[in-house]
Short mmCIF file of C-alpha atoms in Angstrom, two decimals:
data_model
loop_
_atom_site.label_atom_id
_atom_site.label_comp_id
_atom_site.label_asym_id
_atom_site.label_seq_id
_atom_site.Cartn_x
_atom_site.Cartn_y
_atom_site.Cartn_z
CA MET A 24 -41.49 -30.36 11.00
CA ILE A 25 -39.14 -28.24 13.10
CA GLU A 26 -39.61 -24.48 12.87
CA LEU A 27 -36.63 -22.16 13.20
CA ASN A 28 -37.08 -19.21 15.54
CA GLY A 29 -33.68 -18.82 17.20
CA SER A 30 -34.06 -21.71 19.63
CA LEU A 31 -33.23 -25.38 19.10
CA SER A 32 -32.66 -28.36 21.36
CA ILE A 33 -29.88 -30.89 20.91
CA GLU A 34 -32.55 -33.46 20.10
CA ASP A 35 -33.91 -31.18 17.35
CA VAL A 36 -30.48 -30.96 15.76
CA VAL A 37 -29.88 -34.71 15.95
CA THR A 38 -33.26 -35.37 14.33
CA VAL A 39 -32.51 -33.04 11.42
CA ALA A 40 -28.85 -34.05 11.10
CA CYS A 41 -29.24 -37.82 11.37
CA GLU A 42 -32.84 -38.47 10.34
CA SER A 43 -33.41 -35.70 7.75
CA GLU A 44 -36.39 -34.22 9.61
CA ARG A 45 -37.94 -31.40 7.58
CA ILE A 46 -37.58 -27.78 8.73
CA ALA A 47 -39.18 -24.39 8.05
CA LEU A 48 -38.67 -20.77 9.04
CA ALA A 49 -41.25 -19.77 11.67
CA SER A 50 -43.47 -16.86 10.61
CA ASN A 51 -42.79 -14.90 13.81
CA ALA A 52 -39.06 -15.33 13.22
CA ALA A 53 -39.38 -14.01 9.68
CA ALA A 54 -41.16 -10.94 11.06
CA LYS A 55 -38.33 -10.26 13.52
CA MET A 56 -35.78 -10.69 10.76
CA ARG A 57 -37.54 -8.12 8.59
CA GLU A 58 -37.39 -5.55 11.40
CA THR A 59 -33.60 -5.62 11.63
CA ARG A 60 -33.25 -6.05 7.88
CA ASP A 61 -34.97 -2.69 7.52
CA VAL A 62 -32.25 -1.19 9.74
CA VAL A 63 -29.53 -2.54 7.43
CA ALA A 64 -31.43 -1.42 4.33
CA SER A 65 -31.69 2.11 5.73
CA ILE A 66 -27.93 2.30 6.33
CA VAL A 67 -27.26 1.07 2.80
CA GLU A 68 -29.72 3.54 1.31
CA THR A 69 -28.44 6.63 3.11
CA ASN A 70 -24.79 5.54 2.93
CA GLU A 71 -24.01 7.98 5.76
CA GLN A 72 -22.69 5.50 8.33
CA GLN A 73 -19.76 3.11 8.06
CA VAL A 74 -20.57 -0.31 9.53
CA TYR A 75 -18.04 -3.11 9.75
CA GLY A 76 -18.60 -5.80 7.15
CA LEU A 77 -21.60 -4.00 5.71
CA ASN A 78 -19.90 -1.22 3.78
CA THR A 79 -16.28 -1.72 4.91
CA GLY A 80 -13.61 -4.35 4.35
CA PHE A 81 -12.94 -7.16 6.81
CA GLY A 82 -10.32 -7.67 9.52
CA LYS A 83 -7.36 -5.37 9.10
CA LEU A 84 -9.18 -3.89 6.07
CA GLN A 85 -11.97 -2.51 8.25
CA ASP A 86 -10.94 1.05 7.42
CA VAL A 87 -11.47 0.55 3.70
CA ALA A 88 -14.84 2.06 2.68
CA ILE A 89 -16.84 0.13 0.10
CA SER A 90 -19.03 1.98 -2.40
CA LYS A 91 -22.73 1.19 -2.66
CA ASP A 92 -22.21 -0.33 -6.11
CA ASN A 93 -19.78 -2.90 -4.69
CA LEU A 94 -21.71 -4.08 -1.62
CA LYS A 95 -23.05 -7.22 -3.30
CA ALA A 96 -19.61 -8.11 -4.62
CA LEU A 97 -18.17 -7.56 -1.11
CA GLN A 98 -20.44 -10.22 0.36
CA GLU A 99 -19.91 -12.78 -2.38
CA ASN A 100 -16.17 -12.21 -2.39
CA ILE A 101 -15.86 -12.99 1.33
CA VAL A 102 -17.62 -16.29 0.74
CA ARG A 103 -15.22 -17.20 -2.05
CA SER A 104 -12.03 -15.97 -0.41
CA HIS A 105 -12.78 -17.55 2.98
CA ALA A 106 -13.52 -21.06 1.69
CA ALA A 107 -9.99 -21.98 2.71
CA ALA A 108 -10.37 -25.06 4.95
CA VAL A 109 -8.73 -28.18 3.50
CA GLY A 110 -8.85 -31.95 3.77
CA ASP A 111 -11.57 -34.56 3.49
CA PRO A 112 -15.22 -33.46 3.73
CA ALA A 113 -16.93 -33.59 7.11
CA PRO A 114 -19.52 -36.34 7.64
CA VAL A 115 -22.98 -35.48 6.32
CA PRO A 116 -24.62 -35.37 9.81
CA VAL A 117 -22.04 -32.79 10.91
CA VAL A 118 -22.64 -30.68 7.81
CA ARG A 119 -26.41 -30.81 8.30
CA ALA A 120 -26.05 -29.93 11.99
CA ALA A 121 -23.79 -26.98 11.13
CA MET A 122 -26.12 -25.62 8.46
CA LEU A 123 -29.10 -25.96 10.78
CA SER A 124 -27.25 -24.21 13.60
CA ARG A 125 -26.35 -21.27 11.35
CA ALA A 126 -29.85 -20.97 9.91
CA ASN A 127 -31.27 -21.02 13.42
CA THR A 128 -29.09 -18.23 14.79
CA LEU A 129 -29.87 -16.08 11.74
CA SER A 130 -33.58 -16.67 12.36
CA ALA A 131 -33.24 -14.96 15.75
CA GLY A 132 -33.39 -11.61 13.97
CA ARG A 133 -30.18 -10.03 15.29
CA SER A 134 -28.10 -10.33 12.13
CA GLY A 135 -29.98 -7.95 9.85
CA VAL A 136 -30.30 -10.49 7.03
CA ARG A 137 -33.32 -11.29 4.89
CA PRO A 138 -35.62 -14.24 5.61
CA ALA A 139 -34.65 -15.40 2.12
CA LEU A 140 -31.18 -16.33 3.42
CA VAL A 141 -32.57 -18.69 6.05
CA GLU A 142 -35.09 -20.03 3.55
CA GLN A 143 -32.18 -20.97 1.27
CA PHE A 144 -30.61 -22.98 4.09
CA VAL A 145 -33.99 -24.61 4.66
CA ALA A 146 -34.37 -25.47 0.98
CA LEU A 147 -30.96 -27.16 0.76
CA LEU A 148 -31.47 -29.15 3.95
CA ASN A 149 -34.96 -30.28 2.96
CA ALA A 150 -33.65 -31.33 -0.47
CA ASP A 151 -30.79 -33.28 1.17
CA ILE A 152 -28.17 -31.19 -0.62
CA HIS A 153 -25.02 -31.38 1.48
CA PRO A 154 -22.04 -29.15 0.70
CA LEU A 155 -18.62 -30.77 0.83
CA VAL A 156 -17.13 -29.03 3.87
CA PRO A 157 -13.49 -29.74 4.74
CA LEU A 158 -12.44 -28.82 8.28
CA GLY A 159 -8.65 -28.94 8.17
CA GLY A 160 -7.03 -25.67 9.20
CA SER A 161 -10.26 -24.08 10.37
CA THR A 162 -9.75 -22.29 13.70
CA ASP A 163 -12.96 -20.40 14.48
CA ASP A 164 -15.18 -21.94 11.77
CA LEU A 165 -14.69 -19.21 9.14
CA GLY A 166 -12.71 -21.38 6.74
CA ALA A 167 -15.27 -24.18 7.04
CA ASN A 168 -18.44 -22.07 7.07
CA ALA A 169 -17.54 -20.52 3.73
CA HIS A 170 -17.70 -23.92 2.06
CA PHE A 171 -21.36 -24.43 2.88
CA ALA A 172 -22.03 -20.73 2.19
CA ARG A 173 -20.86 -21.29 -1.41
CA ALA A 174 -23.56 -23.90 -1.93
CA LEU A 175 -26.23 -21.29 -1.18
CA LEU A 176 -24.95 -19.43 -4.24
CA GLY A 177 -24.94 -22.57 -6.36
CA GLU A 178 -21.14 -22.81 -6.25
CA GLY A 179 -18.73 -25.55 -5.21
CA ARG A 180 -19.39 -29.27 -4.84
CA VAL A 181 -22.10 -31.06 -2.88
CA GLU A 182 -23.27 -34.54 -1.99
CA TYR A 183 -26.68 -35.12 -3.57
CA GLN A 184 -28.57 -38.38 -4.03
CA GLY A 185 -25.49 -40.37 -3.08
CA LYS A 186 -23.14 -38.66 -5.55
CA GLU A 187 -20.69 -35.75 -5.53
CA VAL A 188 -21.91 -33.17 -8.04
CA ASP A 189 -21.63 -29.47 -8.79
CA ALA A 190 -23.84 -27.42 -6.49
CA ALA A 191 -25.40 -25.66 -9.48
CA ASP A 192 -26.57 -28.99 -10.91
CA ALA A 193 -27.97 -30.19 -7.58
CA LEU A 194 -29.89 -26.95 -7.02
CA ALA A 195 -31.27 -27.04 -10.56
CA ASP A 196 -32.42 -30.64 -10.16
CA ALA A 197 -34.12 -29.80 -6.85
CA GLY A 198 -35.78 -26.71 -8.32
CA ILE A 199 -33.86 -24.27 -6.10
CA GLU A 200 -32.67 -20.92 -7.44
CA PRO A 201 -29.11 -19.91 -6.43
CA LEU A 202 -29.15 -17.11 -3.88
CA SER A 203 -27.79 -13.64 -4.59
CA LEU A 204 -26.37 -12.22 -1.36
CA ALA A 205 -27.52 -8.83 -0.07
CA PRO A 206 -25.36 -6.51 2.11
CA LYS A 207 -24.10 -8.16 5.33
CA GLU A 208 -25.38 -11.61 4.37
CA GLY A 209 -22.03 -13.10 3.38
CA LEU A 210 -20.43 -12.06 6.66
CA SER A 211 -23.39 -13.27 8.71
CA THR A 212 -23.32 -16.65 6.98
CA LEU A 213 -19.62 -17.11 7.74
CA SER A 214 -19.59 -15.73 11.26
CA GLY A 215 -20.23 -17.66 14.47
CA THR A 216 -19.81 -21.22 15.66
CA PRO A 217 -22.05 -23.49 13.55
CA VAL A 218 -19.47 -26.14 12.62
CA MET A 219 -18.06 -26.61 16.12
CA THR A 220 -21.62 -26.58 17.48
CA GLY A 221 -22.65 -29.24 14.97
CA LEU A 222 -19.60 -31.34 15.78
CA LEU A 223 -20.35 -31.15 19.49
CA VAL A 224 -24.02 -32.06 19.04
CA ILE A 225 -23.16 -35.22 17.09
CA ALA A 226 -20.37 -36.11 19.53
CA LEU A 227 -22.66 -35.65 22.54
CA ASN A 228 -25.25 -37.90 20.98
CA ASP A 229 -22.62 -40.64 20.60
CA VAL A 230 -21.12 -40.09 24.05
CA GLN A 231 -24.48 -40.50 25.78
CA THR A 232 -24.85 -43.91 24.17
CA LEU A 233 -21.26 -44.94 24.83
CA LEU A 234 -21.46 -44.08 28.54
CA THR A 235 -24.14 -46.72 29.06
CA ALA A 236 -22.10 -49.16 27.00
CA ALA A 237 -19.00 -48.38 29.09
CA ASP A 238 -20.87 -49.13 32.32
CA THR A 239 -22.15 -52.39 30.86
CA VAL A 240 -18.77 -53.59 29.59
CA ALA A 241 -17.18 -52.73 32.95
CA ALA A 242 -19.94 -54.67 34.72
CA LEU A 243 -19.16 -57.71 32.58
CA THR A 244 -15.45 -57.48 33.35
CA PHE A 245 -16.14 -57.01 37.06
CA SER A 246 -18.41 -60.05 37.07
CA LEU A 247 -15.54 -62.15 35.71
CA ILE A 248 -12.60 -60.95 37.81
CA GLY A 249 -13.94 -58.54 40.47
CA ASN A 250 -14.18 -59.41 44.15
CA CYS A 251 -15.77 -56.48 45.97
CA PRO A 252 -19.20 -55.46 44.62
CA GLU A 253 -19.81 -53.39 47.75
CA THR A 254 -17.95 -50.55 46.02
CA PHE A 255 -21.18 -50.04 44.02
CA GLU A 256 -23.54 -50.01 47.03
CA LYS A 257 -26.06 -47.19 47.37
CA ARG A 258 -24.90 -46.27 50.87
CA VAL A 259 -21.29 -45.96 49.69
CA LEU A 260 -22.22 -43.60 46.87
CA ALA A 261 -24.62 -41.70 49.14
CA ASP A 262 -21.65 -40.67 51.27
CA ARG A 263 -20.19 -38.88 48.25
CA PRO A 264 -23.32 -37.90 46.33
CA GLN A 265 -21.86 -36.88 42.98
CA GLN A 266 -24.75 -37.51 40.60
CA GLY A 267 -22.68 -39.01 37.82
CA HIS A 268 -20.98 -41.43 40.22
CA GLN A 269 -24.35 -42.60 41.50
CA THR A 270 -25.69 -43.18 37.98
CA ALA A 271 -22.68 -45.24 36.91
CA ALA A 272 -22.77 -47.31 40.11
CA ARG A 273 -26.49 -47.97 39.70
CA ASN A 274 -26.03 -49.15 36.13
CA ILE A 275 -23.35 -51.63 37.19
CA ARG A 276 -25.09 -52.71 40.39
CA CYS A 277 -28.18 -53.58 38.37
CA LEU A 278 -26.20 -55.85 36.07
CA LEU A 279 -24.27 -57.89 38.64
CA SER A 280 -25.50 -61.31 39.69
CA ASP A 281 -25.91 -62.14 43.37
CA ASN A 282 -22.95 -64.52 43.42
CA VAL A 283 -20.28 -62.04 42.32
CA GLY A 284 -17.48 -61.42 44.83
CA ILE A 285 -16.39 -62.97 48.12
CA GLU A 286 -17.22 -62.38 51.76
CA ARG A 287 -13.86 -61.29 53.17
CA MET A 288 -12.65 -57.73 52.60
CA GLU A 289 -10.36 -57.27 49.62
CA GLN A 290 -9.39 -54.41 47.38
CA ASP A 291 -9.87 -54.75 43.65
CA PRO A 292 -7.45 -52.94 41.33
CA LEU A 293 -8.42 -49.32 40.86
CA SER A 294 -9.58 -49.83 37.27
CA LEU A 295 -12.33 -52.04 38.75
CA ARG A 296 -12.91 -50.26 42.03
CA LEU A 297 -13.11 -46.74 40.59
CA VAL A 298 -15.56 -47.36 37.76
CA PRO A 299 -18.28 -45.22 39.41
CA GLN A 300 -15.84 -42.37 39.96
CA ILE A 301 -14.19 -42.47 36.52
CA HIS A 302 -17.29 -43.20 34.45
CA GLY A 303 -19.42 -40.95 36.63
CA THR A 304 -17.09 -37.99 36.25
CA THR A 305 -17.27 -38.33 32.47
CA ARG A 306 -21.06 -38.30 32.79
CA MET A 307 -20.84 -35.06 34.76
CA GLN A 308 -18.48 -33.53 32.21
CA THR A 309 -20.87 -34.58 29.46
CA GLU A 310 -23.74 -32.83 31.21
CA HIS A 311 -21.66 -29.66 31.47
CA VAL A 312 -20.90 -29.75 27.75
CA ARG A 313 -24.57 -30.38 27.05
CA ASP A 314 -25.49 -27.24 28.99
CA VAL A 315 -22.96 -25.20 27.01
CA VAL A 316 -24.21 -26.53 23.68
CA GLU A 317 -27.88 -26.02 24.56
CA THR A 318 -27.11 -22.40 25.43
CA GLU A 319 -25.23 -22.01 22.14
CA LEU A 320 -28.25 -23.29 20.23
CA GLU A 321 -30.31 -20.48 21.74
CA SER A 322 -27.66 -17.80 21.16
CA VAL A 323 -26.86 -15.28 18.46
CA THR A 324 -23.27 -15.80 17.32
CA ASP A 325 -22.71 -12.97 14.88
CA ASN A 326 -20.94 -9.63 14.55
CA PRO A 327 -22.04 -6.91 14.34
CA LEU A 328 -25.45 -7.38 15.92
CA VAL A 329 -28.44 -5.39 14.68
CA TYR A 330 -31.28 -4.19 16.92
CA PRO A 331 -34.77 -2.96 15.92
CA ASP A 332 -34.08 0.46 17.47
CA GLY A 333 -31.55 1.08 14.71
CA SER A 334 -28.37 0.42 16.67
CA LEU A 335 -25.57 -1.87 15.53
CA VAL A 336 -23.06 -3.27 18.00
CA SER A 337 -19.63 -4.71 17.25
CA CYS A 338 -19.00 -7.60 19.65
CA GLY A 339 -17.32 -10.96 20.18
CA ASN A 340 -20.34 -13.25 20.19
CA PHE A 341 -18.89 -15.15 17.22
CA ASN A 342 -16.02 -16.52 19.31
CA GLY A 343 -16.06 -20.24 20.13
CA GLN A 344 -14.15 -20.30 23.42
CA PRO A 345 -16.89 -21.94 25.55
CA LEU A 346 -17.28 -24.70 22.99
CA ALA A 347 -13.53 -25.14 22.52
CA GLU A 348 -12.78 -25.54 26.21
CA SER A 349 -15.78 -27.80 26.74
CA ALA A 350 -14.70 -30.07 23.90
CA ASP A 351 -11.15 -30.27 25.23
CA GLN A 352 -12.32 -31.07 28.76
CA LEU A 353 -14.62 -33.84 27.56
CA SER A 354 -11.85 -35.28 25.39
CA ARG A 355 -9.58 -35.47 28.43
CA SER A 356 -12.30 -37.17 30.45
CA LEU A 357 -12.88 -39.72 27.67
CA THR A 358 -9.16 -40.43 27.63
CA LYS A 359 -9.35 -41.40 31.30
CA LEU A 360 -12.17 -43.82 30.39
CA THR A 361 -9.93 -45.51 27.83
CA GLU A 362 -7.06 -45.75 30.32
CA ALA A 363 -9.23 -47.62 32.84
CA SER A 364 -10.71 -49.86 30.13
CA GLU A 365 -7.29 -50.81 28.80
CA GLN A 366 -6.16 -51.74 32.31
CA ARG A 367 -9.20 -53.95 32.78
CA THR A 368 -8.39 -55.63 29.48
CA HIS A 369 -4.89 -56.29 30.83
CA LYS A 370 -6.38 -57.84 33.98
CA LEU A 371 -8.72 -60.07 31.93
CA LEU A 372 -5.73 -61.47 30.06
CA HIS A 373 -3.50 -61.92 33.13
CA ASP A 374 -5.81 -62.55 36.08
CA ASP A 375 -5.13 -65.63 38.22
CA ALA A 376 -8.46 -67.03 37.06
CA VAL A 377 -7.82 -66.57 33.32
CA PRO A 378 -9.03 -69.77 31.60
CA ALA A 379 -6.15 -69.93 29.08
CA PRO A 380 -3.04 -67.90 28.19
CA PHE A 381 -4.15 -64.81 26.31
CA LEU A 382 -7.57 -66.50 26.11
CA ALA A 383 -6.44 -68.61 23.16
CA ASP A 384 -8.23 -71.85 22.34
CA ASN A 385 -4.92 -73.45 21.36
CA PRO A 386 -2.17 -71.44 23.09
CA GLY A 387 1.01 -71.35 21.08
CA ILE A 388 -0.58 -72.23 17.78
CA GLU A 389 -2.84 -69.26 18.39
CA SER A 390 -1.90 -65.95 19.98
CA GLY A 391 -5.35 -65.42 21.39
CA LEU A 392 -6.15 -61.81 22.15
CA MET A 393 -2.61 -60.68 22.88
CA ILE A 394 -2.51 -58.20 20.00
CA ALA A 395 -5.98 -56.89 20.70
CA HIS A 396 -4.51 -55.58 23.94
CA TYR A 397 -1.62 -54.03 21.99
CA THR A 398 -4.20 -52.14 19.94
CA ALA A 399 -5.94 -50.88 23.07
CA THR A 400 -2.67 -49.55 24.48
CA GLY A 401 -1.94 -47.82 21.17
CA LEU A 402 -5.35 -46.17 21.09
CA VAL A 403 -4.88 -44.94 24.66
CA THR A 404 -1.50 -43.49 23.75
CA GLU A 405 -3.02 -41.73 20.74
CA SER A 406 -5.56 -40.16 23.07
CA ARG A 407 -2.89 -38.98 25.48
CA LEU A 408 -0.87 -37.35 22.72
CA VAL A 409 -3.70 -35.08 21.54
CA ASP A 410 -3.11 -31.55 22.77
CA SER A 411 -5.83 -29.19 24.03
CA ALA A 412 -6.36 -26.93 21.04
CA SER A 413 -8.11 -24.25 23.12
CA ASP A 414 -4.82 -23.61 24.93
CA HIS A 415 -3.36 -22.18 21.72
CA SER A 416 -4.04 -19.24 19.44
CA VAL A 417 -2.80 -17.46 16.34
CA VAL A 418 -2.25 -13.89 15.19
CA VAL A 419 -3.76 -13.23 11.75
CA SER A 420 -5.17 -10.40 9.64
CA GLY A 421 -2.18 -8.19 10.34
CA GLY A 422 -2.66 -8.54 14.10
CA GLN A 423 -6.26 -7.33 14.08
CA GLU A 424 -7.58 -10.84 14.74
CA ASP A 425 -5.10 -11.95 17.37
CA VAL A 426 -6.99 -14.45 19.56
CA HIS A 427 -8.81 -17.51 18.24
CA SER A 428 -10.63 -20.24 20.17
CA MET A 429 -9.43 -23.12 17.96
CA GLY A 430 -12.88 -24.53 18.65
CA THR A 431 -13.21 -26.36 15.34
CA ILE A 432 -9.97 -28.21 16.07
CA SER A 433 -11.08 -29.02 19.63
CA ALA A 434 -14.42 -30.33 18.36
CA ARG A 435 -12.72 -32.46 15.71
CA ASN A 436 -10.41 -33.87 18.38
CA LEU A 437 -13.46 -34.75 20.44
CA HIS A 438 -14.93 -36.72 17.54
CA ASN A 439 -11.69 -38.69 17.29
CA ALA A 440 -11.75 -39.28 21.04
CA VAL A 441 -15.30 -40.66 20.82
CA GLU A 442 -14.23 -43.08 18.11
CA ARG A 443 -11.25 -44.26 20.19
CA VAL A 444 -13.49 -44.81 23.22
CA SER A 445 -15.78 -47.06 21.21
CA LEU A 446 -12.80 -49.05 19.92
CA VAL A 447 -11.10 -49.45 23.30
CA PHE A 448 -14.32 -50.60 24.96
CA ALA A 449 -15.00 -52.89 22.01
CA ILE A 450 -11.65 -54.57 22.74
CA GLU A 451 -12.49 -54.91 26.43
CA LEU A 452 -15.86 -56.40 25.47
CA LEU A 453 -14.22 -58.77 22.98
CA VAL A 454 -11.77 -59.99 25.62
CA ALA A 455 -14.43 -60.30 28.33
CA VAL A 456 -16.73 -62.29 26.07
CA GLN A 457 -13.90 -64.65 25.16
CA PHE A 458 -13.07 -65.03 28.87
CA ALA A 459 -16.70 -65.90 29.61
CA SER A 460 -16.88 -68.36 26.72
CA LEU A 461 -13.88 -70.29 28.08
CA ASP A 462 -15.19 -70.29 31.66
CA ASP A 463 -17.31 -73.31 32.55
CA ASP A 464 -19.65 -71.36 34.84
CA PRO A 465 -19.14 -67.59 34.66
CA PRO A 466 -21.00 -65.71 37.44
CA LEU A 467 -23.09 -63.59 35.09
CA SER A 468 -26.54 -62.10 35.45
CA ASP A 469 -29.14 -62.94 32.82
CA GLU A 470 -28.58 -59.57 31.15
CA LEU A 471 -24.81 -60.00 30.88
CA THR A 472 -25.30 -63.54 29.62
CA GLU A 473 -27.57 -62.12 26.94
CA ILE A 474 -24.84 -59.67 25.92
CA VAL A 475 -22.20 -62.42 25.81
CA ASP A 476 -24.43 -64.57 23.63
CA ALA A 477 -25.28 -61.70 21.31
CA VAL A 478 -21.63 -60.70 20.89
CA SER A 479 -20.52 -64.30 20.37
CA GLU A 480 -23.06 -64.73 17.58
CA THR A 481 -22.14 -61.41 15.98
CA VAL A 482 -18.36 -61.89 15.79
CA THR A 483 -18.32 -65.71 15.67
CA LEU A 484 -16.14 -66.22 18.70
CA PRO A 485 -13.86 -67.98 19.34
CA ASP A 486 -11.46 -68.35 16.42
CA GLY A 487 -8.13 -67.15 17.73
CA ASP A 488 -6.68 -63.90 16.44
CA VAL A 489 -8.14 -64.11 12.94
CA HIS A 490 -9.96 -60.99 11.74
CA LEU A 491 -9.49 -59.09 15.01
CA HIS A 492 -9.79 -55.85 13.07
CA ASP A 493 -13.23 -56.77 11.78
CA LYS A 494 -14.41 -57.95 15.19
CA THR A 495 -13.24 -54.77 16.90
CA GLU A 496 -14.78 -52.49 14.32
CA THR A 497 -18.04 -54.43 14.38
CA LEU A 498 -18.32 -54.27 18.16
CA ALA A 499 -17.38 -50.59 18.23
CA GLY A 500 -20.21 -49.90 15.79
CA LEU A 501 -22.65 -51.86 17.95
CA LEU A 502 -21.62 -49.90 21.03
CA ARG A 503 -22.11 -46.58 19.21
CA GLU A 504 -25.54 -47.74 18.06
CA GLY A 505 -26.59 -48.47 21.64
CA PHE A 506 -27.32 -52.19 21.48
CA VAL A 507 -26.88 -52.51 25.28
CA ASP A 508 -29.20 -49.66 26.29
CA ASP A 509 -32.39 -51.69 26.54
CA ILE A 510 -30.64 -54.40 28.55
CA VAL A 511 -29.44 -51.91 31.16
CA GLY A 512 -32.93 -50.39 31.33
CA ASP A 513 -34.54 -53.79 31.85
CA ALA A 514 -32.08 -54.66 34.59
CA GLU A 515 -32.75 -51.37 36.37
CA THR A 516 -36.49 -52.04 36.29
CA ALA A 517 -36.04 -55.57 37.60
CA ARG A 518 -33.49 -54.98 40.37
CA CYS A 519 -33.04 -51.31 41.20
#
């Protein structure tokens, strides 16, 4: 059971999003929420003070006063009018992560909403009711957030027990009453960065696993065609002590056998020689993004903020710029990973020591892995063509809302980048395993031999270029699931 009190770790979110861990609103958080809710209730009761989004319109309509009789309708209308994102629904883990993130920031007690609002989020998550949340066209989460906000009211469509059903039917089956929104609660549900935060949490979880896989696949390729393992030596990395570089070098060093390389000085191609620098820099970028996301999970992303002393402050805490730029930077770093991997794949197919043209069993009759390399180059090009969404903005709401982070777009792009990384490295792994299978005595460590054997059994290599799509997708899934993690850990214990 994870209790919401305004502070979550990335691991907490992953557990709830991917493993359906149960959650609850902490009692001390509920007490803090009631303090600021009393402030909002007092303003509503006296009706002497105009507060944005509480008793006024939104955006350019902020000067339109709303009567006390229409405050409930104001909040429900913003949920309905803002559910404007389009396209296919987001994956369930992303939706769960987003809902958890929003419930958590509301539980911090700076939004002036009732504990009942957070408890409704908790009820839906614990019942595994997942709103269908499209992300297309969403810039700063508003258009996406409104889709899961509708489910709190028993409106819209949800995924429940493996089927798409009306939210009202799912809530009724789970014994949950639809929520009636009180003043400010619609705005507070829609505000902030929950979707981009959820996207980043899930992406980070995948990237951490893929970084170990990337080091392992590169170590296999280096074992087959590399000449200069001294590039991974401790003393070399100690002279430029970037932590990420050292970690990547250690992972590879631990996986190489003692008979890799030659005695005379040579220079390997940069895609082999710079693995510590390229992979290590992505590790460092990942750690930066992790810091940003962890801070976001302990932040209040709402507007206006409500304080127990009775003050309300209009601010920009809802803006997603730190997340947007972090997502774009990590996407660019992942693109560099794919560029180096694709070049190593090229070397595996064209090295002087290649056992057969394009690693085909029967060259000519079979094309071998020629087209697998085509696919890798296409995936790299797709990565290069993706623009940094955080560099752009829009002017909406009559010019009142004139700068947007585009963080939801940046975070979606990052998810696509993660998928491409897994596919490009799956192709490198596929090619390297085929190379090793055609080599009479490949200079592999026990751990890399174990990986080659496991991959060969999984994708039934070799059989030419038949079913390359299935093999690539299968290996990409294995890499995302972390099937090499334990092997790297064992090697580190044994050698490093």
